[in-house]
CSV table of C-alpha atoms and ligand atoms in Angstrom, one decimal:
chain,number,residue,atom,x,y,z
A,1294,MET,CA,31.6,1.4,-10.4
A,1295,LYS,CA,27.8,1.2,-9.4
A,1296,LEU,CA,25.3,-0.6,-11.5
A,1297,ALA,CA,21.4,-0.1,-11.0
A,1298,LYS,CA,18.0,-0.9,-12.3
A,1299,PHE,CA,15.7,1.9,-12.5
A,1300,LYS,CA,12.2,3.2,-14.2
A,1301,GLN,CA,13.4,5.7,-16.6
A,1302,PRO,CA,11.1,8.8,-17.1
A,1303,ASN,CA,9.6,7.5,-20.0
A,1304,GLY,CA,8.4,4.5,-18.1
A,1305,LEU,CA,10.7,2.0,-19.5
A,1306,VAL,CA,13.2,-0.1,-17.2
A,1307,ALA,CA,16.7,0.2,-17.6
A,1308,ALA,CA,20.0,-0.9,-16.3
A,1309,GLY,CA,22.0,2.1,-15.5
A,1310,ILE,CA,25.5,3.3,-14.2
A,1311,VAL,CA,25.3,5.7,-11.1
A,1312,GLU,CA,27.9,8.4,-10.9
A,1313,GLY,CA,27.7,10.8,-7.9
A,1314,ASP,CA,24.0,12.1,-8.0
A,1315,SER,CA,23.3,11.0,-11.5
A,1316,ILE,CA,22.2,7.7,-13.4
A,1317,GLN,CA,22.7,6.9,-17.0
A,1318,ALA,CA,20.9,4.3,-18.8
A,1319,LEU,CA,23.1,1.7,-20.6
A,1320,ASP,CA,22.2,0.1,-23.9
A,1321,LEU,CA,22.7,-3.3,-23.1
A,1322,SER,CA,21.5,-4.7,-26.5
A,1323,ALA,CA,24.7,-3.1,-28.0
A,1324,GLY,CA,26.8,-5.8,-26.1
A,1325,LYS,CA,24.1,-8.5,-26.9
A,1326,PHE,CA,23.1,-8.6,-23.1
A,1327,GLU,CA,19.3,-9.2,-22.4
A,1328,ALA,CA,19.4,-8.2,-18.8
A,1329,LEU,CA,21.5,-6.8,-15.9
A,1330,SER,CA,22.5,-10.2,-14.8
A,1331,ASP,CA,24.0,-11.2,-18.3
A,1332,LEU,CA,26.2,-8.0,-17.8
A,1333,LEU,CA,27.2,-9.2,-14.3
A,1334,ASP,CA,28.2,-12.4,-16.1
A,1335,ALA,CA,30.7,-10.7,-18.5
A,1336,LYS,CA,34.5,-11.8,-17.9
A,1337,ASP,CA,35.6,-7.9,-17.6
A,1338,ILE,CA,32.5,-6.0,-16.3
A,1339,PRO,CA,33.9,-2.4,-16.4
A,1340,ALA,CA,35.2,-3.0,-19.9
A,1341,ALA,CA,31.7,-4.2,-21.1
A,1342,VAL,CA,30.1,-1.1,-19.4
A,1343,ASP,CA,32.6,1.0,-21.0
A,1344,TYR,CA,31.9,-0.3,-24.4
A,1345,LEU,CA,28.0,0.2,-24.0
A,1346,PRO,CA,26.3,3.4,-25.3
A,1347,LYS,CA,24.8,5.4,-22.6
A,1348,ARG,CA,21.7,7.7,-22.7
A,1349,ASP,CA,21.3,11.3,-21.1
A,1350,PRO,CA,21.8,11.3,-17.4
A,1351,HIS,CA,19.2,11.7,-15.2
A,1352,ALA,CA,19.2,13.0,-11.5
A,1353,LEU,CA,19.1,10.2,-9.1
A,1354,ASP,CA,16.4,11.6,-7.0
A,1355,SER,CA,14.3,12.0,-10.1
A,1356,VAL,CA,13.9,8.4,-11.0
A,1357,GLN,CA,12.4,5.3,-9.3
A,1358,LEU,CA,15.3,2.9,-8.5
A,1359,LEU,CA,14.3,-1.1,-8.8
A,1360,PRO,CA,15.8,-3.7,-7.1
A,1361,PRO,CA,19.0,-4.7,-9.2
A,1362,ILE,CA,17.7,-8.3,-9.9
A,1363,ASP,CA,16.1,-10.0,-12.7
A,1364,ARG,CA,16.6,-13.6,-13.2
A,1365,GLN,CA,18.7,-14.5,-9.9
A,1366,GLU,CA,17.5,-16.6,-6.9
A,1367,VAL,CA,18.0,-14.6,-3.6
A,1368,TRP,CA,19.9,-17.2,-1.0
A,1369,ALA,CA,20.8,-16.3,2.6
A,1370,ALA,CA,23.1,-17.6,5.3
A,1371,GLY,CA,22.0,-17.7,9.0
A,1372,VAL,CA,23.9,-17.6,12.3
A,1373,THR,CA,27.0,-16.2,10.9
A,1374,TYR,CA,27.4,-13.5,13.7
A,1375,LYS,CA,27.4,-14.1,17.6
A,1376,ARG,CA,24.3,-11.7,17.9
A,1377,SER,CA,22.4,-13.8,15.7
A,1378,GLN,CA,23.4,-17.0,17.5
A,1379,THR,CA,22.5,-15.5,20.8
A,1380,ALA,CA,19.1,-14.0,19.3
A,1381,ARG,CA,18.0,-17.4,17.8
A,1382,MET,CA,18.8,-19.2,21.2
A,1383,GLU,CA,16.3,-16.8,23.1
A,1384,GLU,CA,13.8,-17.3,20.4
A,1385,SER,CA,13.4,-20.9,20.9
A,1386,GLU,CA,14.6,-23.0,23.9
A,1387,ALA,CA,13.8,-26.0,21.9
A,1388,ALA,CA,15.9,-25.3,18.9
A,1389,ALA,CA,18.7,-23.4,20.8
A,1390,SER,CA,21.2,-26.4,20.5
A,1391,CYS,CA,20.7,-26.2,16.5
A,1392,TYR,CA,21.8,-22.7,16.5
A,1393,ASP,CA,24.6,-23.1,18.9
A,1394,ARG,CA,26.0,-26.1,16.8
A,1395,VAL,CA,25.6,-24.4,13.3
A,1396,TYR,CA,27.5,-21.3,14.5
A,1397,VAL,CA,30.6,-23.4,14.8
A,1398,ALA,CA,29.8,-26.1,12.4
A,1399,ASP,CA,32.0,-26.3,9.0
A,1400,ARG,CA,28.7,-26.2,7.0
A,1401,PRO,CA,26.8,-23.0,7.2
A,1402,GLU,CA,23.1,-22.6,7.4
A,1403,LEU,CA,21.9,-21.6,4.0
A,1404,PHE,CA,18.3,-20.9,2.8
A,1405,LEU,CA,16.5,-20.0,-0.2
A,1406,LYS,CA,15.1,-16.5,0.7
A,1407,ALA,CA,13.4,-15.0,-2.5
A,1408,THR,CA,12.7,-15.3,-6.2
A,1409,PRO,CA,12.7,-12.0,-7.9
A,1410,HIS,CA,9.0,-11.2,-7.7
A,1411,ARG,CA,9.3,-11.2,-3.9
A,1412,VAL,CA,12.1,-8.7,-3.8
A,1413,ARG,CA,11.7,-4.9,-3.5
A,1414,GLY,CA,14.2,-2.0,-4.1
A,1415,ASP,CA,15.1,1.2,-2.4
A,1416,GLY,CA,11.9,3.6,-1.8
A,1417,GLN,CA,9.7,0.5,-2.3
A,1418,GLU,CA,7.7,-1.2,0.6
A,1419,LEU,CA,8.5,-4.4,2.4
A,1420,ARG,CA,6.0,-6.3,4.3
A,1421,ILE,CA,5.2,-7.8,7.7
A,1422,ARG,CA,3.2,-11.1,7.3
A,1423,THR,CA,-0.5,-10.7,8.4
A,1424,ASP,CA,0.0,-13.7,10.7
A,1425,ALA,CA,3.1,-12.6,12.5
A,1426,THR,CA,3.4,-10.5,15.9
A,1427,TRP,CA,7.1,-10.2,16.3
A,1428,ASN,CA,9.0,-8.9,13.3
A,1429,VAL,CA,12.4,-7.5,12.6
A,1430,PRO,CA,14.6,-6.4,9.8
A,1431,GLU,CA,17.8,-8.0,9.4
A,1432,PRO,CA,20.6,-5.7,7.6
A,1433,GLU,CA,23.0,-8.0,5.6
A,1434,VAL,CA,25.9,-7.4,3.2
A,1435,THR,CA,24.7,-9.2,0.2
A,1436,LEU,CA,27.1,-10.8,-2.3
A,1437,VAL,CA,26.1,-10.6,-6.1
A,1438,LEU,CA,27.5,-13.9,-7.6
A,1439,ASN,CA,27.8,-14.6,-11.4
A,1440,SER,CA,27.0,-18.0,-12.9
A,1441,ARG,CA,30.5,-19.1,-12.1
A,1442,MET,CA,29.9,-18.4,-8.4
A,1443,GLN,CA,32.4,-15.4,-8.5
A,1444,ILE,CA,31.7,-12.4,-6.2
A,1445,VAL,CA,31.4,-9.9,-8.7
A,1446,GLY,CA,29.7,-7.2,-6.5
A,1447,TYR,CA,28.0,-6.3,-3.3
A,1448,THR,CA,24.6,-4.8,-2.4
A,1449,ILE,CA,22.5,-4.2,0.7
A,1450,GLY,CA,20.1,-6.8,1.7
A,1451,ASN,CA,17.1,-6.6,4.2
A,1452,ASP,CA,16.1,-10.3,5.4
A,1453,MET,CA,12.8,-9.3,6.7
A,1454,SER,CA,12.0,-12.1,9.4
A,1455,SER,CA,9.0,-13.2,11.6
A,1456,ARG,CA,10.7,-14.1,14.8
A,1457,ASP,CA,7.3,-15.4,16.4
A,1458,ILE,CA,7.0,-18.1,13.5
A,1459,GLU,CA,10.6,-19.0,13.4
A,1460,GLY,CA,10.7,-19.1,17.3
A,1461,GLU,CA,7.5,-21.5,17.4
A,1462,ASN,CA,9.4,-24.1,15.4
A,1463,PRO,CA,12.7,-24.2,13.3
A,1464,LEU,CA,10.7,-26.1,10.7
A,1465,TYR,CA,8.6,-23.0,10.0
A,1466,LEU,CA,11.7,-21.0,8.9
A,1467,PRO,CA,10.5,-20.9,5.3
A,1468,GLN,CA,7.2,-19.2,6.4
A,1469,ALA,CA,9.1,-16.8,8.8
A,1470,LYS,CA,11.4,-15.8,5.9
A,1471,VAL,CA,9.7,-16.3,2.4
A,1472,TYR,CA,6.7,-14.5,1.3
A,1473,ASP,CA,5.4,-11.6,-0.8
A,1474,GLN,CA,7.7,-8.4,-0.3
A,1475,CYS,CA,9.9,-10.4,2.1
A,1476,ALA,CA,13.5,-9.1,0.8
A,1477,GLY,CA,14.9,-5.8,0.2
A,1478,LEU,CA,17.7,-5.5,-2.4
A,1479,GLY,CA,19.7,-2.3,-3.5
A,1480,PRO,CA,19.9,0.6,-3.9
A,1481,TRP,CA,22.4,-0.7,-6.5
A,1482,ILE,CA,25.4,-3.1,-6.7
A,1483,THR,CA,28.9,-1.7,-6.2
A,1484,LEU,CA,31.6,-4.0,-8.2
A,1485,SER,CA,33.8,-5.9,-5.8
A,1486,SER,CA,36.9,-3.9,-6.9
A,1487,ASP,CA,35.3,-0.7,-5.6
A,1488,MET,CA,34.5,-2.1,-2.1
A,1489,PRO,CA,36.3,-1.5,1.0
A,1490,PRO,CA,38.2,-4.1,2.7
A,1491,ARG,CA,35.8,-6.3,5.0
A,1492,GLU,CA,37.1,-4.7,8.2
A,1493,GLN,CA,35.7,-1.3,7.0
A,1494,MET,CA,32.5,-2.5,5.8
A,1495,THR,CA,30.4,-0.8,8.4
A,1496,ILE,CA,26.7,-1.9,8.5
A,1497,ASP,CA,24.2,0.7,10.1
A,1498,LEU,CA,20.6,-0.1,10.7
A,1499,LYS,CA,18.1,2.9,11.8
A,1500,ILE,CA,14.4,2.5,12.1
A,1501,GLU,CA,12.1,5.5,12.4
A,1502,ARG,CA,8.5,5.4,13.6
A,1503,GLY,CA,6.5,8.6,13.2
A,1504,GLY,CA,9.7,10.8,12.6
A,1505,ASP,CA,11.7,9.3,15.6
A,1506,VAL,CA,14.3,6.9,15.6
A,1507,VAL,CA,13.2,4.0,17.6
A,1508,PHE,CA,16.2,1.7,17.1
A,1509,GLU,CA,19.7,2.3,16.0
A,1510,GLN,CA,22.9,0.1,16.0
A,1511,SER,CA,26.0,-0.5,13.8
A,1512,THR,CA,28.4,-3.4,13.3
A,1513,ASP,CA,30.9,-4.4,10.7
A,1514,ALA,CA,31.4,-7.3,8.4
A,1515,ALA,CA,34.7,-8.3,10.1
A,1516,GLN,CA,32.4,-9.7,13.2
A,1517,MET,CA,31.4,-12.4,10.8
A,1518,ALA,CA,32.5,-15.9,11.7
A,1519,ARG,CA,32.8,-17.0,8.2
A,1520,GLY,CA,34.4,-15.7,4.9
A,1521,PHE,CA,32.3,-14.4,2.0
A,1522,GLU,CA,34.2,-16.6,-0.3
A,1523,ASP,CA,33.5,-19.7,2.2
A,1524,LEU,CA,29.8,-18.9,2.0
A,1525,ALA,CA,29.7,-18.7,-1.8
A,1526,GLY,CA,31.6,-22.0,-2.2
A,1527,TRP,CA,29.3,-23.9,0.0
A,1528,LEU,CA,26.1,-22.4,-1.9
A,1529,GLY,CA,27.8,-23.6,-5.1
A,1530,ARG,CA,28.4,-27.1,-4.0
A,1531,ASP,CA,26.1,-29.4,-6.2
A,1532,ASN,CA,24.1,-26.6,-7.1
A,1533,SER,CA,24.1,-24.4,-10.3
A,1534,PHE,CA,23.1,-20.9,-10.7
A,1535,PRO,CA,22.9,-20.3,-14.6
A,1536,ASN,CA,21.8,-16.6,-14.0
A,1537,GLY,CA,24.0,-16.1,-11.0
A,1538,ALA,CA,22.6,-15.4,-7.6
A,1539,PHE,CA,22.4,-13.1,-4.6
A,1540,LEU,CA,23.6,-14.4,-1.2
A,1541,MET,CA,22.7,-12.5,1.8
A,1542,THR,CA,25.4,-13.3,4.5
A,1543,GLY,CA,23.6,-13.0,7.8
A,1544,THR,CA,22.7,-10.4,10.2
A,1545,GLY,CA,25.1,-9.0,12.9
A,1546,ILE,CA,22.3,-6.8,14.2
A,1547,VAL,CA,19.0,-7.9,16.3
A,1548,PRO,CA,16.9,-5.8,18.1
A,1549,GLY,CA,16.1,-6.8,21.7
A,1550,SER,CA,13.2,-9.1,22.4
A,1551,ASP,CA,11.1,-6.2,23.3
A,1552,PHE,CA,11.2,-4.5,19.8
A,1553,THR,CA,8.9,-5.7,16.8
A,1554,LEU,CA,8.4,-3.6,13.5
A,1555,ALA,CA,5.4,-2.1,13.0
A,1556,ALA,CA,3.6,-0.8,9.6
A,1557,GLY,CA,4.4,2.7,8.9
A,1558,ASP,CA,8.1,2.2,10.2
A,1559,VAL,CA,11.1,3.3,7.8
A,1560,VAL,CA,14.0,1.2,8.1
A,1561,ARG,CA,17.3,2.4,6.7
A,1562,ILE,CA,20.3,0.2,6.1
A,1563,SER,CA,23.7,1.7,5.1
A,1564,ILE,CA,26.8,-0.1,4.1
A,1565,ALA,CA,30.1,1.4,3.7
A,1566,GLY,CA,31.0,1.2,-0.1
A,1567,ILE,CA,27.5,0.9,-1.2
A,1568,GLY,CA,25.0,3.4,0.1
A,1569,THR,CA,21.7,3.3,1.9
A,1570,LEU,CA,18.7,1.0,1.2
A,1571,THR,CA,15.5,2.6,2.5
A,1572,ASN,CA,12.3,0.7,2.8
A,1573,SER,CA,8.9,1.6,4.5
A,1574,ILE,CA,6.9,-1.1,6.2
A,1575,VAL,CA,3.4,-2.3,5.5
A,1576,GLN,CA,1.4,-5.1,6.9
A,1577,GLY,CA,-1.5,-7.1,5.0
B,2052,DO4,O1,18.3,-19.5,11.6
B,2052,DO4,C1,17.8,-18.4,11.3
B,2052,DO4,C2,18.1,-17.3,10.3
B,2052,DO4,C3,19.1,-16.6,10.8
B,2052,DO4,C4,19.4,-15.5,10.0
B,2052,DO4,O2,18.6,-15.1,9.0
B,2052,DO4,C5,20.5,-14.5,10.3
B,2052,DO4,O3,21.5,-14.9,10.9
B,2052,DO4,O4,20.6,-13.7,9.5
B,2053,MG,MG1,19.1,-13.2,7.9
């Protein structure tokens, strides 16, 4: 089952269920849910969705999808793949040992990535900071956690990052990672029961510039050095999430050091079991 947020042709925002090429708005109020995050907190989400009245279907390509978030915080894990460890160590000689140590440490790197207003969905623009010169998208399997820190679903995350700022000093990480339009989420949430096993969760990143593909690479979630449950467990330690949370699980794809994103680029991230998140890039 795939759950989304979208703008209906009448302009009203709704939660919806995606089936094939169509989407149907759900009447959340019939289940006394105020928002999609409440539905994601239900004990039995498929049963709750079955119970909710549904409106007439719309063709998916005729509606504007929105990021499937309302009140949750977005967190992210770092240096969970070997490729990320290597890339960070190249970025900053001074901080190399931090990245080297965290890759093998019991405690993972976790950071607050975004609040809802900084997030964009499929078809919306993501941004490069005006003061950054070396930028990349980070394609990440993203866990959808309920308030009990259970993994109820998965979506695609783009952890936009300014490598020059992060490389200058690791203490600048929040500025390299958190700013307006810094996070992509979507196009929807696939419930956990409908996801393929982790070894089959392929992750593909494609970056287009002026109609040409300028970067393309694939990996899969089995390359991760940590488990999804383990990351969710660390996030929930001494930390409560009454509205649930999203947790980006780190990138296994980092373009070479000579590559930077540019305004006008189109970033497509595909993850097996979910779909494709497409965002165009702006700066300033
Ligand atoms: O330590 C910096 C952040 C790393 C990160 O975002 C990642 O590995 O995905
Ligand atoms: Mg990342």
